[in-house]
Amino acid sequence: MSNPSSTPHTYVVEHLEPELGTWSLLEYTTIASETALPSRFYLSSLPTSLASNLPAPLPSLRSESFVTTTQNIEELVGEEGKHRVCLLDPQAEEELTPADAERFDWFVFGGILGDEPPRDRTSELRKYGYTGRNLRKMQMTTDTAVRVTRMVIDGQQSLDAIPFTDYPELKLGKHETTTMPFRYVRDAAGNPVMPDGMLDLIKKDADKSLDDLF
Ligand code: SAM
């Protein structure tokens, strides 16, 4: 994707979960593999124990464009960079637009698992006072939020031009389906764009919860 502004953009996911579970691992792996210079992906706020012991394949993906760090966004940007940071926040008043590519250098996301109903844990990042932008009301997974932000910022597409699929129903087995309570980008075949391995993980989790019932 081309970047119309002179400064490359950095996409920062502040890891806010106590652990780094398989779901987050798939999301972060996907974000890292979708990142190419000059844009960068920082996985930040990692607890020290986790940063030195990241699960595969994250360590092997580290590069100039994918950085893992114990620093948080405040430490990364410093006082003078604050005004160039945009927090992606479903509760922000203004919607993200292609013009924001010129206005911001850093785009920050909560490394938070989606939940239903949303618990608004993005509020943990609101305390820094960054300018917020929404991707409309509907909750997206973290990798989707980064993907959509990139499409708007680096790809210069408006939100109206991006095909979405909401509450997609996934087939888990012959007779079983599950509905995901999120908005995803829709691919050319009409399917939600998800990390590789996510469908299998969702199937496994569904089997586990069925087993727990017996
Ligand atoms: N239920 C979660 C909460 O407690 O806030 C939503 C977390 S969402 C899975 C992870 C991150 O993706 C959010 O912290 C936010 O940065 C971004 N995000 C997801 N949907 C968004 C939207 N509609 N607008 C702006 N940002 C969004």
mmCIF file of C-alpha atoms and ligand atoms in Angstrom:
data_model
loop_
_atom_site.group_PDB
_atom_site.id
_atom_site.type_symbol
_atom_site.label_atom_id
_atom_site.label_comp_id
_atom_site.label_asym_id
_atom_site.label_seq_id
_atom_site.Cartn_x
_atom_site.Cartn_y
_atom_site.Cartn_z
ATOM 1 C CA MET A 1 0.000 0.000 0.000
ATOM 2 C CA SER A 2 1.293 3.470 -0.741
ATOM 3 C CA ASN A 3 1.753 6.026 1.964
ATOM 4 C CA PRO A 4 0.828 9.538 0.826
ATOM 5 C CA SER A 5 2.425 11.328 3.788
ATOM 6 C CA SER A 6 6.173 11.777 4.140
ATOM 7 C CA THR A 7 6.489 10.132 7.575
ATOM 8 C CA PRO A 8 5.971 6.376 7.685
ATOM 9 C CA HIS A 9 3.193 5.198 9.972
ATOM 10 C CA THR A 10 3.664 3.029 13.016
ATOM 11 C CA TYR A 11 0.882 0.748 14.228
ATOM 12 C CA VAL A 12 1.201 0.038 17.939
ATOM 13 C CA VAL A 13 -0.694 -2.691 19.768
ATOM 14 C CA GLU A 14 -0.457 -2.214 23.518
ATOM 15 C CA HIS A 15 -0.701 -5.720 24.937
ATOM 16 C CA LEU A 16 -3.168 -5.369 27.816
ATOM 17 C CA GLU A 17 -3.956 -9.018 28.604
ATOM 18 C CA PRO A 18 -2.169 -10.688 31.547
ATOM 19 C CA GLU A 19 -0.965 -13.514 29.267
ATOM 20 C CA LEU A 20 -0.468 -13.996 25.565
ATOM 21 C CA GLY A 21 -2.937 -16.728 24.639
ATOM 22 C CA THR A 22 -3.345 -18.574 21.344
ATOM 23 C CA TRP A 23 -6.029 -16.185 20.083
ATOM 24 C CA SER A 24 -3.787 -13.125 20.612
ATOM 25 C CA LEU A 25 -0.818 -15.035 19.172
ATOM 26 C CA LEU A 26 -2.689 -15.669 15.905
ATOM 27 C CA GLU A 27 -3.784 -12.022 15.741
ATOM 28 C CA TYR A 28 -0.301 -10.598 16.407
ATOM 29 C CA THR A 29 1.325 -13.047 13.967
ATOM 30 C CA THR A 30 -1.108 -11.911 11.276
ATOM 31 C CA ILE A 31 -0.526 -8.212 11.953
ATOM 32 C CA ALA A 32 3.256 -8.785 11.828
ATOM 33 C CA SER A 33 3.048 -10.704 8.562
ATOM 34 C CA GLU A 34 0.862 -7.995 7.006
ATOM 35 C CA THR A 35 3.416 -5.272 7.893
ATOM 36 C CA ALA A 36 6.028 -4.104 5.420
ATOM 37 C CA LEU A 37 8.466 -1.199 5.547
ATOM 38 C CA PRO A 38 8.210 1.754 5.566
ATOM 39 C CA SER A 39 5.297 1.095 7.928
ATOM 40 C CA ARG A 40 5.994 -0.600 11.268
ATOM 41 C CA PHE A 41 4.186 -2.742 13.826
ATOM 42 C CA TYR A 42 5.179 -2.360 17.488
ATOM 43 C CA LEU A 43 3.885 -4.921 19.957
ATOM 44 C CA SER A 44 4.349 -2.924 23.150
ATOM 45 C CA SER A 45 3.818 -3.030 26.925
ATOM 46 C CA LEU A 46 4.916 -6.658 27.098
ATOM 47 C CA PRO A 47 5.643 -7.835 30.644
ATOM 48 C CA THR A 48 9.415 -8.524 30.944
ATOM 49 C CA SER A 49 8.928 -12.255 31.498
ATOM 50 C CA LEU A 50 6.837 -12.480 28.322
ATOM 51 C CA ALA A 51 9.104 -10.247 26.212
ATOM 52 C CA SER A 52 12.060 -12.563 26.794
ATOM 53 C CA ASN A 53 9.984 -15.678 26.213
ATOM 54 C CA LEU A 54 7.597 -14.864 23.375
ATOM 55 C CA PRO A 55 5.785 -17.838 21.835
ATOM 56 C CA ALA A 56 6.721 -18.980 18.297
ATOM 57 C CA PRO A 57 6.563 -17.740 15.633
ATOM 58 C CA LEU A 58 6.773 -14.161 16.998
ATOM 59 C CA PRO A 59 10.535 -14.130 17.802
ATOM 60 C CA SER A 60 11.435 -15.279 14.299
ATOM 61 C CA LEU A 61 9.254 -12.571 12.740
ATOM 62 C CA ARG A 62 11.060 -9.681 14.494
ATOM 63 C CA SER A 63 12.570 -7.293 11.980
ATOM 64 C CA GLU A 64 12.972 -3.608 11.247
ATOM 65 C CA SER A 65 9.226 -3.498 10.600
ATOM 66 C CA PHE A 66 8.105 -5.695 13.544
ATOM 67 C CA VAL A 67 9.361 -4.679 16.973
ATOM 68 C CA THR A 68 8.433 -6.240 20.325
ATOM 69 C CA THR A 69 9.066 -4.157 23.428
ATOM 70 C CA THR A 70 8.367 -3.793 27.147
ATOM 71 C CA GLN A 71 8.022 -0.029 26.628
ATOM 72 C CA ASN A 72 4.550 1.450 26.516
ATOM 73 C CA ILE A 73 3.251 3.984 24.020
ATOM 74 C CA GLU A 74 4.079 6.903 26.328
ATOM 75 C CA GLU A 75 7.726 5.838 26.474
ATOM 76 C CA LEU A 76 7.846 5.155 22.741
ATOM 77 C CA VAL A 77 6.580 8.550 21.581
ATOM 78 C CA GLY A 78 7.855 10.841 24.359
ATOM 79 C CA GLU A 79 6.226 14.124 25.313
ATOM 80 C CA GLU A 80 6.988 15.833 21.998
ATOM 81 C CA GLY A 81 5.401 13.061 19.889
ATOM 82 C CA LYS A 82 2.106 12.928 21.784
ATOM 83 C CA HIS A 83 0.160 15.154 19.407
ATOM 84 C CA ARG A 84 0.950 12.801 16.487
ATOM 85 C CA VAL A 85 -0.676 9.779 18.190
ATOM 86 C CA CYS A 86 -4.153 8.518 17.307
ATOM 87 C CA LEU A 87 -5.979 6.104 19.616
ATOM 88 C CA LEU A 88 -8.355 3.789 17.767
ATOM 89 C CA ASP A 89 -11.318 3.898 20.052
ATOM 90 C CA PRO A 90 -14.905 2.761 19.320
ATOM 91 C CA GLN A 91 -16.100 5.557 21.626
ATOM 92 C CA ALA A 92 -14.176 8.377 19.923
ATOM 93 C CA GLU A 93 -16.385 11.059 18.436
ATOM 94 C CA GLU A 94 -14.662 11.349 15.062
ATOM 95 C CA GLU A 95 -14.374 8.675 12.434
ATOM 96 C CA LEU A 96 -10.972 7.782 10.926
ATOM 97 C CA THR A 97 -10.538 9.234 7.414
ATOM 98 C CA PRO A 98 -7.749 9.079 4.792
ATOM 99 C CA ALA A 99 -6.808 12.690 5.703
ATOM 100 C CA ASP A 100 -5.620 11.387 9.095
ATOM 101 C CA ALA A 101 -2.573 9.937 7.311
ATOM 102 C CA GLU A 102 -1.134 13.473 7.362
ATOM 103 C CA ARG A 103 -2.312 14.283 10.876
ATOM 104 C CA PHE A 104 -0.843 11.272 12.754
ATOM 105 C CA ASP A 105 2.335 9.156 12.733
ATOM 106 C CA TRP A 106 1.312 6.626 15.401
ATOM 107 C CA PHE A 107 -1.906 4.577 15.554
ATOM 108 C CA VAL A 108 -2.532 2.814 18.856
ATOM 109 C CA PHE A 109 -4.795 -0.161 19.527
ATOM 110 C CA GLY A 110 -5.706 -2.129 22.617
ATOM 111 C CA GLY A 111 -4.210 -5.625 22.580
ATOM 112 C CA ILE A 112 -7.434 -6.842 24.113
ATOM 113 C CA LEU A 113 -9.520 -9.884 23.324
ATOM 114 C CA GLY A 114 -12.943 -9.047 21.977
ATOM 115 C CA ASP A 115 -15.793 -9.595 24.404
ATOM 116 C CA GLU A 116 -19.560 -9.494 24.230
ATOM 117 C CA PRO A 117 -20.922 -7.202 25.508
ATOM 118 C CA PRO A 118 -17.792 -5.044 25.066
ATOM 119 C CA ARG A 119 -16.298 -4.108 28.445
ATOM 120 C CA ASP A 120 -14.634 -0.927 27.118
ATOM 121 C CA ARG A 121 -11.132 -1.890 28.181
ATOM 122 C CA THR A 122 -9.890 0.528 25.511
ATOM 123 C CA SER A 123 -10.537 3.061 28.309
ATOM 124 C CA GLU A 124 -7.187 1.909 29.809
ATOM 125 C CA LEU A 125 -5.499 3.743 26.907
ATOM 126 C CA ARG A 126 -7.785 6.781 27.013
ATOM 127 C CA LYS A 127 -6.006 8.031 30.159
ATOM 128 C CA TYR A 128 -3.034 9.168 28.014
ATOM 129 C CA GLY A 129 -5.197 11.831 26.390
ATOM 130 C CA TYR A 130 -4.415 11.024 22.741
ATOM 131 C CA THR A 131 -6.755 12.143 19.981
ATOM 132 C CA GLY A 132 -9.258 9.354 19.292
ATOM 133 C CA ARG A 133 -10.773 8.072 16.076
ATOM 134 C CA ASN A 134 -13.444 5.407 15.642
ATOM 135 C CA LEU A 135 -13.906 2.819 12.922
ATOM 136 C CA ARG A 136 -17.655 3.136 13.556
ATOM 137 C CA LYS A 137 -19.505 1.563 16.436
ATOM 138 C CA MET A 138 -19.224 -2.130 15.762
ATOM 139 C CA GLN A 139 -16.503 -4.010 17.654
ATOM 140 C CA MET A 140 -13.644 -5.446 15.561
ATOM 141 C CA THR A 141 -10.954 -7.899 16.552
ATOM 142 C CA THR A 142 -7.571 -6.235 17.067
ATOM 143 C CA ASP A 143 -6.110 -7.567 13.803
ATOM 144 C CA THR A 144 -9.214 -6.372 11.929
ATOM 145 C CA ALA A 145 -8.960 -2.904 13.508
ATOM 146 C CA VAL A 146 -5.292 -2.676 12.422
ATOM 147 C CA ARG A 147 -6.130 -4.000 8.927
ATOM 148 C CA VAL A 148 -8.944 -1.470 8.455
ATOM 149 C CA THR A 149 -6.818 1.405 9.794
ATOM 150 C CA ARG A 150 -4.100 0.512 7.298
ATOM 151 C CA MET A 151 -6.623 0.409 4.461
ATOM 152 C CA VAL A 152 -7.753 3.925 5.404
ATOM 153 C CA ILE A 153 -4.331 5.407 6.233
ATOM 154 C CA ASP A 154 -1.866 3.684 3.892
ATOM 155 C CA GLY A 155 -4.429 2.620 1.281
ATOM 156 C CA GLN A 156 -6.361 5.930 1.353
ATOM 157 C CA GLN A 157 -9.745 4.157 1.227
ATOM 158 C CA SER A 158 -12.699 5.614 3.057
ATOM 159 C CA LEU A 159 -14.584 3.381 5.509
ATOM 160 C CA ASP A 160 -17.523 3.480 3.087
ATOM 161 C CA ALA A 161 -15.397 1.819 0.394
ATOM 162 C CA ILE A 162 -14.337 -1.144 2.566
ATOM 163 C CA PRO A 163 -16.504 -4.281 2.370
ATOM 164 C CA PHE A 164 -17.408 -5.582 5.831
ATOM 165 C CA THR A 165 -19.209 -8.603 7.174
ATOM 166 C CA ASP A 166 -20.877 -8.345 10.578
ATOM 167 C CA TYR A 167 -21.694 -11.211 12.944
ATOM 168 C CA PRO A 168 -20.487 -13.847 10.453
ATOM 169 C CA GLU A 169 -21.775 -17.349 11.036
ATOM 170 C CA LEU A 170 -18.956 -19.914 10.966
ATOM 171 C CA LYS A 171 -19.500 -23.571 10.169
ATOM 172 C CA LEU A 172 -17.826 -25.658 12.867
ATOM 173 C CA GLY A 173 -19.004 -29.112 11.846
ATOM 174 C CA LYS A 174 -21.745 -30.819 9.885
ATOM 175 C CA HIS A 175 -24.549 -29.477 12.044
ATOM 176 C CA GLU A 176 -22.822 -26.875 14.165
ATOM 177 C CA THR A 177 -22.356 -23.163 13.586
ATOM 178 C CA THR A 178 -21.256 -20.255 15.725
ATOM 179 C CA THR A 179 -21.787 -16.540 15.289
ATOM 180 C CA MET A 180 -18.832 -14.240 15.864
ATOM 181 C CA PRO A 181 -19.967 -11.002 17.557
ATOM 182 C CA PHE A 182 -17.560 -8.816 15.560
ATOM 183 C CA ARG A 183 -17.157 -6.905 12.298
ATOM 184 C CA TYR A 184 -14.586 -8.258 9.825
ATOM 185 C CA VAL A 185 -13.292 -7.202 6.405
ATOM 186 C CA ARG A 186 -15.033 -9.310 3.747
ATOM 187 C CA ASP A 187 -12.803 -10.977 1.144
ATOM 188 C CA ALA A 188 -13.618 -11.424 -2.564
ATOM 189 C CA ALA A 189 -15.215 -14.810 -1.846
ATOM 190 C CA GLY A 190 -17.537 -13.225 0.710
ATOM 191 C CA ASN A 191 -15.728 -14.683 3.759
ATOM 192 C CA PRO A 192 -14.523 -12.781 6.827
ATOM 193 C CA VAL A 193 -10.752 -12.114 6.758
ATOM 194 C CA MET A 194 -9.308 -13.906 9.779
ATOM 195 C CA PRO A 195 -5.853 -15.037 10.877
ATOM 196 C CA ASP A 196 -4.680 -18.393 9.515
ATOM 197 C CA GLY A 197 -5.575 -21.056 12.050
ATOM 198 C CA MET A 198 -8.341 -19.001 13.710
ATOM 199 C CA LEU A 199 -11.200 -21.166 12.428
ATOM 200 C CA ASP A 200 -9.484 -24.308 13.783
ATOM 201 C CA LEU A 201 -8.941 -22.582 17.127
ATOM 202 C CA ILE A 202 -12.595 -21.562 17.306
ATOM 203 C CA LYS A 203 -13.610 -25.172 16.491
ATOM 204 C CA LYS A 204 -11.282 -26.513 19.190
ATOM 205 C CA ASP A 205 -12.635 -24.029 21.758
ATOM 206 C CA ALA A 206 -16.207 -25.015 20.828
ATOM 207 C CA ASP A 207 -15.358 -28.741 21.319
ATOM 208 C CA LYS A 208 -13.782 -27.911 24.682
ATOM 209 C CA SER A 209 -16.882 -26.053 25.900
ATOM 210 C CA LEU A 210 -19.070 -28.963 24.747
ATOM 211 C CA ASP A 211 -16.830 -31.398 26.667
ATOM 212 C CA ASP A 212 -17.112 -29.175 29.750
ATOM 213 C CA LEU A 213 -20.891 -29.665 29.643
ATOM 214 C CA PHE A 214 -20.584 -33.433 30.147
HETATM 215 N N1 SAM B 1 -14.368 -4.991 23.891
HETATM 216 C C1 SAM B 1 -13.120 -4.364 23.768
HETATM 217 C C2 SAM B 1 -12.952 -3.224 24.723
HETATM 218 O O1 SAM B 1 -13.043 -3.577 25.898
HETATM 219 O O2 SAM B 1 -12.654 -2.080 24.408
HETATM 220 C C3 SAM B 1 -12.808 -4.009 22.354
HETATM 221 C C4 SAM B 1 -11.426 -4.405 22.152
HETATM 222 S S1 SAM B 1 -11.095 -4.664 20.448
HETATM 223 C C5 SAM B 1 -11.169 -6.404 20.377
HETATM 224 C C6 SAM B 1 -9.352 -4.341 20.426
HETATM 225 C C7 SAM B 1 -8.944 -2.960 19.957
HETATM 226 O O3 SAM B 1 -9.296 -2.776 18.592
HETATM 227 C C8 SAM B 1 -9.584 -1.796 20.692
HETATM 228 O O4 SAM B 1 -8.898 -1.505 21.897
HETATM 229 C C9 SAM B 1 -9.465 -0.664 19.667
HETATM 230 O O5 SAM B 1 -8.184 -0.060 19.704
HETATM 231 C C10 SAM B 1 -9.641 -1.409 18.346
HETATM 232 N N2 SAM B 1 -11.025 -1.381 17.856
HETATM 233 C C11 SAM B 1 -11.881 -2.430 17.716
HETATM 234 N N3 SAM B 1 -13.054 -2.022 17.187
HETATM 235 C C12 SAM B 1 -12.944 -0.685 16.971
HETATM 236 C C13 SAM B 1 -13.830 0.319 16.436
HETATM 237 N N4 SAM B 1 -15.044 0.035 16.029
HETATM 238 N N5 SAM B 1 -13.366 1.600 16.379
HETATM 239 C C14 SAM B 1 -12.111 1.910 16.797
HETATM 240 N N6 SAM B 1 -11.238 1.001 17.306
HETATM 241 C C15 SAM B 1 -11.648 -0.274 17.390
#
